[in-house]
PDB file of C-alpha atoms in Angstrom:
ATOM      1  CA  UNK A   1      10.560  15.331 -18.093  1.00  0.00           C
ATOM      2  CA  UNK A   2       9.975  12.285 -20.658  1.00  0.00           C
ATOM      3  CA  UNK A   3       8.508  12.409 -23.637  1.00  0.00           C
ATOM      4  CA  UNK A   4       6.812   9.574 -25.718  1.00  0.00           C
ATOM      5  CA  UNK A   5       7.144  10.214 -28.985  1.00  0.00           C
ATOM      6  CA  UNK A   6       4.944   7.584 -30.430  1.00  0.00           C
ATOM      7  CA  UNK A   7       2.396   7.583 -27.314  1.00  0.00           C
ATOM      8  CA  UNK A   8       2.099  11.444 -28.062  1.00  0.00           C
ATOM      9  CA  UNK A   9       2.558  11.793 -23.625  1.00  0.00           C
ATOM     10  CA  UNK A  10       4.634  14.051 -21.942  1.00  0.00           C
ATOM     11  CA  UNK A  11       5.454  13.332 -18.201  1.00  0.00           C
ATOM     12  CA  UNK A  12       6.232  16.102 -16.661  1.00  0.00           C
ATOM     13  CA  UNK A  13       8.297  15.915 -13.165  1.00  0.00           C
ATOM     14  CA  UNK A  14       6.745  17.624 -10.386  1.00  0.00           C
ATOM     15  CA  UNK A  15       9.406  17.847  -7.693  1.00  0.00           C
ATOM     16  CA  UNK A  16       8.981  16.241  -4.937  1.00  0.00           C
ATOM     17  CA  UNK A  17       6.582  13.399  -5.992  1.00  0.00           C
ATOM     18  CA  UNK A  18       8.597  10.828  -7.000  1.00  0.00           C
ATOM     19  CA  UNK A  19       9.769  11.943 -10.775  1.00  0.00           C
ATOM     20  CA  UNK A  20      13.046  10.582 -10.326  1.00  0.00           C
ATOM     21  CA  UNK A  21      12.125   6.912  -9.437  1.00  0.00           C
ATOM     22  CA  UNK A  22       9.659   7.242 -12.499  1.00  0.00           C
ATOM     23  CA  UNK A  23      12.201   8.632 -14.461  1.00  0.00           C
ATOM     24  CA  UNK A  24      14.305   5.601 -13.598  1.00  0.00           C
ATOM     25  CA  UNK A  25      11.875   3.183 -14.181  1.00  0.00           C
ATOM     26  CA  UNK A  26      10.281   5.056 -17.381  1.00  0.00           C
ATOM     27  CA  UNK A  27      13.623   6.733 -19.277  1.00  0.00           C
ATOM     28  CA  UNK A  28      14.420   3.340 -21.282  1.00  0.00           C
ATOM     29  CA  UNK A  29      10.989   3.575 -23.032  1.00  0.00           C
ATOM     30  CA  UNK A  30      10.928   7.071 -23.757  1.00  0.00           C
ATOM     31  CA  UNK A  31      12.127   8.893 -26.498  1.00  0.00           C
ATOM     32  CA  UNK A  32      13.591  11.552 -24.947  1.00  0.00           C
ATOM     33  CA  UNK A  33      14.487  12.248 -21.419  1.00  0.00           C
ATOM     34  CA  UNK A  34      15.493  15.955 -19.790  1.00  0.00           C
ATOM     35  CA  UNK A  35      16.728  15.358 -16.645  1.00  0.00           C
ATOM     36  CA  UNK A  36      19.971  17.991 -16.371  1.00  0.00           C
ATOM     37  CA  UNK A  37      19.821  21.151 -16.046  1.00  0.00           C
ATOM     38  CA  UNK A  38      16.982  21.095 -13.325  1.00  0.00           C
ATOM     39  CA  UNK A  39      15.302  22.950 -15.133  1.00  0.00           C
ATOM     40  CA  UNK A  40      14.287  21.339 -18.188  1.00  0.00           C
ATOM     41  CA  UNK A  41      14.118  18.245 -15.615  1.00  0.00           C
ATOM     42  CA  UNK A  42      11.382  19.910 -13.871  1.00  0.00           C
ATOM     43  CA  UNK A  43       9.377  21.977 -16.588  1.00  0.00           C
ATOM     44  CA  UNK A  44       5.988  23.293 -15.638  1.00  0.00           C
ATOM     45  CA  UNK A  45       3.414  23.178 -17.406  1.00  0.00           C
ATOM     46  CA  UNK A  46       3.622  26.992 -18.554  1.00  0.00           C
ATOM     47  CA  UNK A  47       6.615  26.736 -19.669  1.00  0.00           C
ATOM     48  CA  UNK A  48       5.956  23.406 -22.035  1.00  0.00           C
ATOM     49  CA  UNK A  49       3.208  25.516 -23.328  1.00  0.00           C
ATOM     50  CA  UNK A  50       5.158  28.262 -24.304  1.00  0.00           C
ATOM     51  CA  UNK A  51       8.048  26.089 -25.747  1.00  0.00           C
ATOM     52  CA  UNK A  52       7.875  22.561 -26.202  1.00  0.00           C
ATOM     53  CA  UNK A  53       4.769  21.319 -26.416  1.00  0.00           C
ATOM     54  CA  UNK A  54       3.960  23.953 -29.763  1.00  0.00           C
ATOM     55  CA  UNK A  55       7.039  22.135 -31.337  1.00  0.00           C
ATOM     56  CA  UNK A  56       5.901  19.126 -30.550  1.00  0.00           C
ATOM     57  CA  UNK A  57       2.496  19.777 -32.593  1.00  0.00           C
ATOM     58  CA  UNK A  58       4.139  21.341 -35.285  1.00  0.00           C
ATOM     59  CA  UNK A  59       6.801  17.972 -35.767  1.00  0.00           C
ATOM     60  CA  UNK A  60       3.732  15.420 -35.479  1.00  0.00           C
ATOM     61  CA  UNK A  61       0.134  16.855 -36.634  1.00  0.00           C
ATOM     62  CA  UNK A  62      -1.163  15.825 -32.866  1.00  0.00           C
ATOM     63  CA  UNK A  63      -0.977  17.186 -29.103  1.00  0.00           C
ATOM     64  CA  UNK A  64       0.433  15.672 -26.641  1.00  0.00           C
ATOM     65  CA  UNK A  65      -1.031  14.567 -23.727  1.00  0.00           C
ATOM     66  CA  UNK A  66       0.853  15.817 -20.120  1.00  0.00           C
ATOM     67  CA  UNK A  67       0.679  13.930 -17.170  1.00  0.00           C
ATOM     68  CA  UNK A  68       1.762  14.628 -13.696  1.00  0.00           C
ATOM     69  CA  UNK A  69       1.692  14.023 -10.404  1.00  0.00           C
ATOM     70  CA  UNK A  70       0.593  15.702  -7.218  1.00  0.00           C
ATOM     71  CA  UNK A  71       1.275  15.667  -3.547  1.00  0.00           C
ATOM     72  CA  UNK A  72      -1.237  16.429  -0.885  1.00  0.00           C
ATOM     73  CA  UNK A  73       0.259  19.952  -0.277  1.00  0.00           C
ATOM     74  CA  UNK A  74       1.626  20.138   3.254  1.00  0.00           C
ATOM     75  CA  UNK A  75       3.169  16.209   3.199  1.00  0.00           C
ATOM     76  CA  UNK A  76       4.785  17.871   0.027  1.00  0.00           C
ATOM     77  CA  UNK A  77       6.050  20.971   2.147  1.00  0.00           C
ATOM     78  CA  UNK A  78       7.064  18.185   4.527  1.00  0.00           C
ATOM     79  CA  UNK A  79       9.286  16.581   1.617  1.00  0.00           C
ATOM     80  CA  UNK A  80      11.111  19.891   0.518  1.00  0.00           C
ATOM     81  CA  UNK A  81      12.016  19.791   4.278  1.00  0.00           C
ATOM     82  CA  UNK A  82      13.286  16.758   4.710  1.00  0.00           C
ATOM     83  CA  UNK A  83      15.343  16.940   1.587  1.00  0.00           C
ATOM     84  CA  UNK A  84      16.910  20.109   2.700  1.00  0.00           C
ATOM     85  CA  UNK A  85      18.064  18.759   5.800  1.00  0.00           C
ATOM     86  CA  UNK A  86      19.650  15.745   3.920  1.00  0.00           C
ATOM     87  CA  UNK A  87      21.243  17.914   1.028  1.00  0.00           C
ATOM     88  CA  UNK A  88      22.618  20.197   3.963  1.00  0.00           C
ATOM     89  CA  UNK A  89      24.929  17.896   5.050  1.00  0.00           C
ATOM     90  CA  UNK A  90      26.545  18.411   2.189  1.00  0.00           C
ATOM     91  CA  UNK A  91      26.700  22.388   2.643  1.00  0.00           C
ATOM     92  CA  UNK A  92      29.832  23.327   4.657  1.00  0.00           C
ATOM     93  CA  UNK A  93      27.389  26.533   5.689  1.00  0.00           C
ATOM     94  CA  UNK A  94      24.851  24.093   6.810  1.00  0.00           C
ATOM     95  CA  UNK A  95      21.893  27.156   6.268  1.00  0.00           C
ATOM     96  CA  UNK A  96      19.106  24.275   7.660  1.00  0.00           C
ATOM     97  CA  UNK A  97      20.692  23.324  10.805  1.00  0.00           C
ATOM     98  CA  UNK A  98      19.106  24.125  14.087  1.00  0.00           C
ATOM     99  CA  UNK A  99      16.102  24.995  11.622  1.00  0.00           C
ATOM    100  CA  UNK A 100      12.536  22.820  12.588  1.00  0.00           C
ATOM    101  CA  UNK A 101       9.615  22.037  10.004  1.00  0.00           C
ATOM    102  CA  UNK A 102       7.750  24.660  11.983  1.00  0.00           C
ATOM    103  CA  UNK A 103      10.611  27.443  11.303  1.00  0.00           C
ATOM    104  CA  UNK A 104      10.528  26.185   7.593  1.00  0.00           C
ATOM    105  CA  UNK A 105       6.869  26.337   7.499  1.00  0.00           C
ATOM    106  CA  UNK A 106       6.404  29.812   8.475  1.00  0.00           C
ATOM    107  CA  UNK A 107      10.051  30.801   6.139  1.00  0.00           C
ATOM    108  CA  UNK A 108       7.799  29.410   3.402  1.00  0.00           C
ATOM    109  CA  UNK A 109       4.559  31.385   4.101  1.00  0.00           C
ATOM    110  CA  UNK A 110       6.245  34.348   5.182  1.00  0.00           C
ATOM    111  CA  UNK A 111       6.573  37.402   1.934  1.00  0.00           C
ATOM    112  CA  UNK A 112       8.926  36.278  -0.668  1.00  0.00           C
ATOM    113  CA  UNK A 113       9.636  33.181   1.412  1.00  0.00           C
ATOM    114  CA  UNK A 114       8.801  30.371  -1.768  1.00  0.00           C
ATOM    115  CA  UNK A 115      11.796  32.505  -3.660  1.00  0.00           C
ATOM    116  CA  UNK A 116      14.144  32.617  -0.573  1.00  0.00           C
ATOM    117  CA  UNK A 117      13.644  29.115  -0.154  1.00  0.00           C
ATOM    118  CA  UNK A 118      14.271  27.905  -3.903  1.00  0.00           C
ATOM    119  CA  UNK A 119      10.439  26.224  -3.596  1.00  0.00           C
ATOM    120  CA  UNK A 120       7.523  27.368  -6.019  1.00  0.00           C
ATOM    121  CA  UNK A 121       4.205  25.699  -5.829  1.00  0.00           C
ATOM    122  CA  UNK A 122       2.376  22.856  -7.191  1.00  0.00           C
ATOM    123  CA  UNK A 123      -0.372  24.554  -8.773  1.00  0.00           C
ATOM    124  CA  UNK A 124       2.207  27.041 -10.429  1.00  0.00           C
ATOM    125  CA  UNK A 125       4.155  24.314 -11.355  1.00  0.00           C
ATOM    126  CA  UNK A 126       0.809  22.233 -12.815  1.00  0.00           C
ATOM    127  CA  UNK A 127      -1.891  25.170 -13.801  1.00  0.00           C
ATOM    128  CA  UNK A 128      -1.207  28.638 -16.337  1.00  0.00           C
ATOM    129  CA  UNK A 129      -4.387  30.794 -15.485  1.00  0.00           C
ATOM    130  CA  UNK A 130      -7.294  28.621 -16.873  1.00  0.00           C
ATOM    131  CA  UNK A 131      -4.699  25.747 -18.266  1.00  0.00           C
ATOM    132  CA  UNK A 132      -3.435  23.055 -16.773  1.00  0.00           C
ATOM    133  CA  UNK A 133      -1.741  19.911 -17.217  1.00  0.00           C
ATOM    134  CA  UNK A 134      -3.803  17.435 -18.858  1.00  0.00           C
ATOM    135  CA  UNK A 135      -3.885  14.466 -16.127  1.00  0.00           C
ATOM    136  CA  UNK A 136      -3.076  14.799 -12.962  1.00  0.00           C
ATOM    137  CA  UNK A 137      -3.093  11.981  -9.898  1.00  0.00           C
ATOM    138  CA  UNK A 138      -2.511  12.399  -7.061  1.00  0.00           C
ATOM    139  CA  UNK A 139       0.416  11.252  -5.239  1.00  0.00           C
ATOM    140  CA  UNK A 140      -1.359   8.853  -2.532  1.00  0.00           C
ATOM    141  CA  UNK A 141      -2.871   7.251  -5.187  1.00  0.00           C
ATOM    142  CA  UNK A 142       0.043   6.200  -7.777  1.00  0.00           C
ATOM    143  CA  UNK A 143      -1.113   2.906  -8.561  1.00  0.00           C
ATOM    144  CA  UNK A 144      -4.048   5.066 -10.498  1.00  0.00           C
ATOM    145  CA  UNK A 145      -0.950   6.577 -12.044  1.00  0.00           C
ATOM    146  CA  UNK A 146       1.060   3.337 -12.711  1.00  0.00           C
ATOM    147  CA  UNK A 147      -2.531   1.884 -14.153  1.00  0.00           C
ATOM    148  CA  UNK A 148      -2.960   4.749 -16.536  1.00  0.00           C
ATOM    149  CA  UNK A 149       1.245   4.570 -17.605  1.00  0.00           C
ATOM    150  CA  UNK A 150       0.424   0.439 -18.506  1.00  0.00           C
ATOM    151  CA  UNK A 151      -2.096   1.063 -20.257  1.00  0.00           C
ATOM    152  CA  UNK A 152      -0.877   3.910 -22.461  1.00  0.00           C
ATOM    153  CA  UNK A 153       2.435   2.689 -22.714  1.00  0.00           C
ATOM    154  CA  UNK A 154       1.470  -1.354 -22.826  1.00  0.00           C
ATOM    155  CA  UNK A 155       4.080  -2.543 -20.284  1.00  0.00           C
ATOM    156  CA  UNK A 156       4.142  -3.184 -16.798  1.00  0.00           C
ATOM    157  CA  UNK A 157       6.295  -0.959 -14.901  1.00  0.00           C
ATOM    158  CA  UNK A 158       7.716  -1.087 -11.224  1.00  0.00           C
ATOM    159  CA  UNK A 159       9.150   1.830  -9.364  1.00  0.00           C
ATOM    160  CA  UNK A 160      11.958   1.541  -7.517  1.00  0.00           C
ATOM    161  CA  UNK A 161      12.431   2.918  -3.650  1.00  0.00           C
ATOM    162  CA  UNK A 162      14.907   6.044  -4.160  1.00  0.00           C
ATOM    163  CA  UNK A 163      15.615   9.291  -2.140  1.00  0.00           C
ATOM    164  CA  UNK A 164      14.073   7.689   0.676  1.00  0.00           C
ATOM    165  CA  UNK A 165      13.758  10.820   3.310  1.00  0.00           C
ATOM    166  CA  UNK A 166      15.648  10.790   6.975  1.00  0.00           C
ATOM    167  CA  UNK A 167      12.752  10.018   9.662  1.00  0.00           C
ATOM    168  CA  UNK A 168      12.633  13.989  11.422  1.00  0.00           C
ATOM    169  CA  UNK A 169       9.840  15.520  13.412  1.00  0.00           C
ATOM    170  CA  UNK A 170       7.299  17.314  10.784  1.00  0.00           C
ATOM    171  CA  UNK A 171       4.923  18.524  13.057  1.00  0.00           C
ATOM    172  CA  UNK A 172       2.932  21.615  13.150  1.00  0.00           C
ATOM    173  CA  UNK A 173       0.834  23.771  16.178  1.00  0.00           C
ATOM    174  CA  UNK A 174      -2.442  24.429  14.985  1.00  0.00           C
ATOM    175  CA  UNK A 175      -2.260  28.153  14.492  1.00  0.00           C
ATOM    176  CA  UNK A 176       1.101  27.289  11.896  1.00  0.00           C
ATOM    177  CA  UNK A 177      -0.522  24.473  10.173  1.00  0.00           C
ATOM    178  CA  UNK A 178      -3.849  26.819  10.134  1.00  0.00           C
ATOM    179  CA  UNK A 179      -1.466  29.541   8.525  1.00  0.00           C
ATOM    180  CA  UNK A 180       0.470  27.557   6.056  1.00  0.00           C
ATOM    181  CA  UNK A 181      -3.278  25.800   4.595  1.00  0.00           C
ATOM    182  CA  UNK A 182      -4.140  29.369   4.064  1.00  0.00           C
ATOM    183  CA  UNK A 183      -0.615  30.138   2.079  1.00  0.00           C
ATOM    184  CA  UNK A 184      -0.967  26.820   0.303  1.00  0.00           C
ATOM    185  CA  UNK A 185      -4.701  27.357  -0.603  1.00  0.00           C
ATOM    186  CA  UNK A 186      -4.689  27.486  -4.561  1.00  0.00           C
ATOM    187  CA  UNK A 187      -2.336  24.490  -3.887  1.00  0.00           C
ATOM    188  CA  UNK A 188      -4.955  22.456  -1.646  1.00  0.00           C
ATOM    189  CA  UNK A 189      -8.104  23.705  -4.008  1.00  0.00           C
ATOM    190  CA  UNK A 190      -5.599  22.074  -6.940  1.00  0.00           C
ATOM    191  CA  UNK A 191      -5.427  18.748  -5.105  1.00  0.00           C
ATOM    192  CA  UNK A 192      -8.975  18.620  -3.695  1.00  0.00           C
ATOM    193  CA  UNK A 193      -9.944  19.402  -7.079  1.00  0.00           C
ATOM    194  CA  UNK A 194      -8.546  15.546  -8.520  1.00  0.00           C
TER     195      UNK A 194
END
């Protein structure tokens, strides 16, 4: 998470869309930046809500406008994947290996599968019943992002290429992708919603 204290804008890091090569390219102009524990790093908007974004109004007379971004849901899936494999390398257990996308997929939509798997949601992590986070763009479409981040922030700004993703075979039957769309469906009305 960043915070701009004089822009009155929170970013707030959805994982898995990029939020650390924005974080690198954004944390010298902000006025504060949470990035350790994980969780402060990746604060939903709930939890801002509930915490920091009251004290924020109470310090400076004004809210504070959140932005975030937002992966089309199942190439977001497709990231927690692919980042699993590469941090199991570094697990001596190695709890991902032998595992394929479509065994991940349907460990994600099966019961209590999200908690097993240390992976929430999008829409919990952007939306709190009838609240949500204040701009959201979608992922495919960062330059709309980058635009709006000039223009607030007057600079120009240029992401670098980080955490770039081993090349593995993401692929889905029909019935499986059919299955996770309907898991990931408050997720997809989310994104079809920007």
């Amino acid at each position: 998470m960043l915070i701009f204290w004089e822009k009155r804008l929170v970013f707030l890091a959805t994982p898995k869309t990029g939020s650390t090569a924005i974080e690198m390219a954004l944390e010298p102009l902000a006025s504060a930046s949470l990035q350790r524990p994980e969780a402060l790093k990746h604060t939903g908007i709930a939890s801002y809500h509930r915490h920091l974004g009251p004290w924020l109004t109470e310090q400076t007379g004004e809210d504070f406008t959140t932005v975030a971004l937002m992966r089309e849901p199942l190439d977001w899936l497709r990231s927690w994947y692919r980042f699993k494999l590469r941090d199991d390398s570094d697990d001596p257990t190695h709890p991902m290996e032998g595992v394929s996308f479509a065994d991940f997929a349907r460990r994600y939509v099966a019961s209590g599968g999200r908690a097993a798997l240390g992976i929430g949601s999008q829409a919990e992590f952007l939306t709190n019943g009838p609240n949500r986070a204040d701009r959201i763009f979608r992922y495919d479409r960062i330059d709309a992002f980058i635009d709006f981040l000039e223009t607030r922030l007057d600079c120009m700004i240029e992401l670098p290429r980080i955490n770039v993703p081993p090349s593995v075979d993401v692929r889905l039957t029909p019935e499986d992708e059919a299955s996770l769309r309907a898991a990931m469906a408050e997720d997809l009305a989310l994104y079809n919603s920007l």
